[in-house]
C-alpha positions as MATLAB code, in Angstrom:
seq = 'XXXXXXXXXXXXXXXXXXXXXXXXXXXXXXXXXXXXXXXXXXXXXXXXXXXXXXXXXXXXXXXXXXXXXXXXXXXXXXXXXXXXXXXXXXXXXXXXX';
ca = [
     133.788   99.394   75.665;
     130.841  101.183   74.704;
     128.225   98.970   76.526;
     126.160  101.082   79.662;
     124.218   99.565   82.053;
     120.311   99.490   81.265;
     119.809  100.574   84.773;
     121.560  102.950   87.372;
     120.719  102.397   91.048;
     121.107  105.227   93.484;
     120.377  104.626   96.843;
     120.167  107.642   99.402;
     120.527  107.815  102.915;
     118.190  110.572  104.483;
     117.819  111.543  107.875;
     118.476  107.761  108.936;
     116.069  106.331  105.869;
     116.968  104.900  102.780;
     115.241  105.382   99.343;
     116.414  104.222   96.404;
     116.586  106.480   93.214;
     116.769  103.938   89.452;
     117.468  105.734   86.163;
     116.863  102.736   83.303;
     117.789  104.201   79.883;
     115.857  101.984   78.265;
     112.724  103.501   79.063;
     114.066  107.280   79.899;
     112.632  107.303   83.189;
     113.708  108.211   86.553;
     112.359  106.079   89.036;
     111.706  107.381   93.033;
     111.135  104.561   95.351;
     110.794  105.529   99.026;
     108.090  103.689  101.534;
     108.018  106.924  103.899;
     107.799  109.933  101.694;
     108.104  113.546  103.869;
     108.618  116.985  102.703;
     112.475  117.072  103.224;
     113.340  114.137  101.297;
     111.294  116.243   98.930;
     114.009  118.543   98.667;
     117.004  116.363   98.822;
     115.517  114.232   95.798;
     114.395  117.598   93.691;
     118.453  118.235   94.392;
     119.743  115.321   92.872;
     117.428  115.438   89.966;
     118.601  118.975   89.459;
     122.453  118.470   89.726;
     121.910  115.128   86.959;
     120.165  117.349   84.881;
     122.859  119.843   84.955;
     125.403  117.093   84.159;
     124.422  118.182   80.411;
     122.235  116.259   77.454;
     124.982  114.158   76.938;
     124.385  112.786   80.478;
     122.245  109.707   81.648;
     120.292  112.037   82.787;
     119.260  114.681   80.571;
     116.419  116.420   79.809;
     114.738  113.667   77.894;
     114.249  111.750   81.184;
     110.908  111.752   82.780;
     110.214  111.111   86.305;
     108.118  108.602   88.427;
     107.198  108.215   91.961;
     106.257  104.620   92.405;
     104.114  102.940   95.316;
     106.204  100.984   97.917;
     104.591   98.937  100.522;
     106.294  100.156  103.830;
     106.629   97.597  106.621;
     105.097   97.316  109.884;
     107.953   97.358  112.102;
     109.299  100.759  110.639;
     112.085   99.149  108.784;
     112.384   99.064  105.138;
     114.343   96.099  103.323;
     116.460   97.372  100.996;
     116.684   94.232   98.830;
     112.855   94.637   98.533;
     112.941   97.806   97.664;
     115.637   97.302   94.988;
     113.453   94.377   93.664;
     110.760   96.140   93.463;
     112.412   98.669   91.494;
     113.874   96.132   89.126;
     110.615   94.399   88.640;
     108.335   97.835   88.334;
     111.411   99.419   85.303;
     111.328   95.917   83.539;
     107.130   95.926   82.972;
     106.418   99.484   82.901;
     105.504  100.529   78.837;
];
């Protein structure tokens, strides 16, 4: 008991895309990853940042947690791979400062 994990993976499922939300404790950052950003998934990420920030400072996500969009290479053929993207992710929290 007493042992979190380092890093939290969210993924999302918005209007038939997936994006990928990582909260690593280590580093008290929230990361975004999504390879076709729009103005609605704007919204729907703003949302869950808001209702993990109202889970309290006791949360993984309280106030001390910053925020980070992060580039992802989208594919040519419109489809995403979710394993890259959660790669990427796991790659870009382990070497960022």
């Amino acid at each position: 008991m007493g042992h979190f994990p380092l890093q939290i993976f969210i993924p999302v499922l918005h209007e038939e895309h997936w994006f990928l939300i990582v909260i690593s404790r280590k580093k008290d950052t929230i990361y975004i990853l999504d390879s076709l950003p729009c103005k609605s998934r704007e919204a729907v990420i703003c949302g869950i940042l808001e209702t993990l920030q109202k889970l309290g400072k006791e949360s993984i996500a309280g106030s001390q947690y910053i925020c980070e969009v992060l580039d992802v290479q989208r594919q040519g053929n419109k489809y995403v791979s979710f394993t890259k993207i959660f790669f990427a992710s796991s790659a870009a929290a382990a070497s960022s400062p």
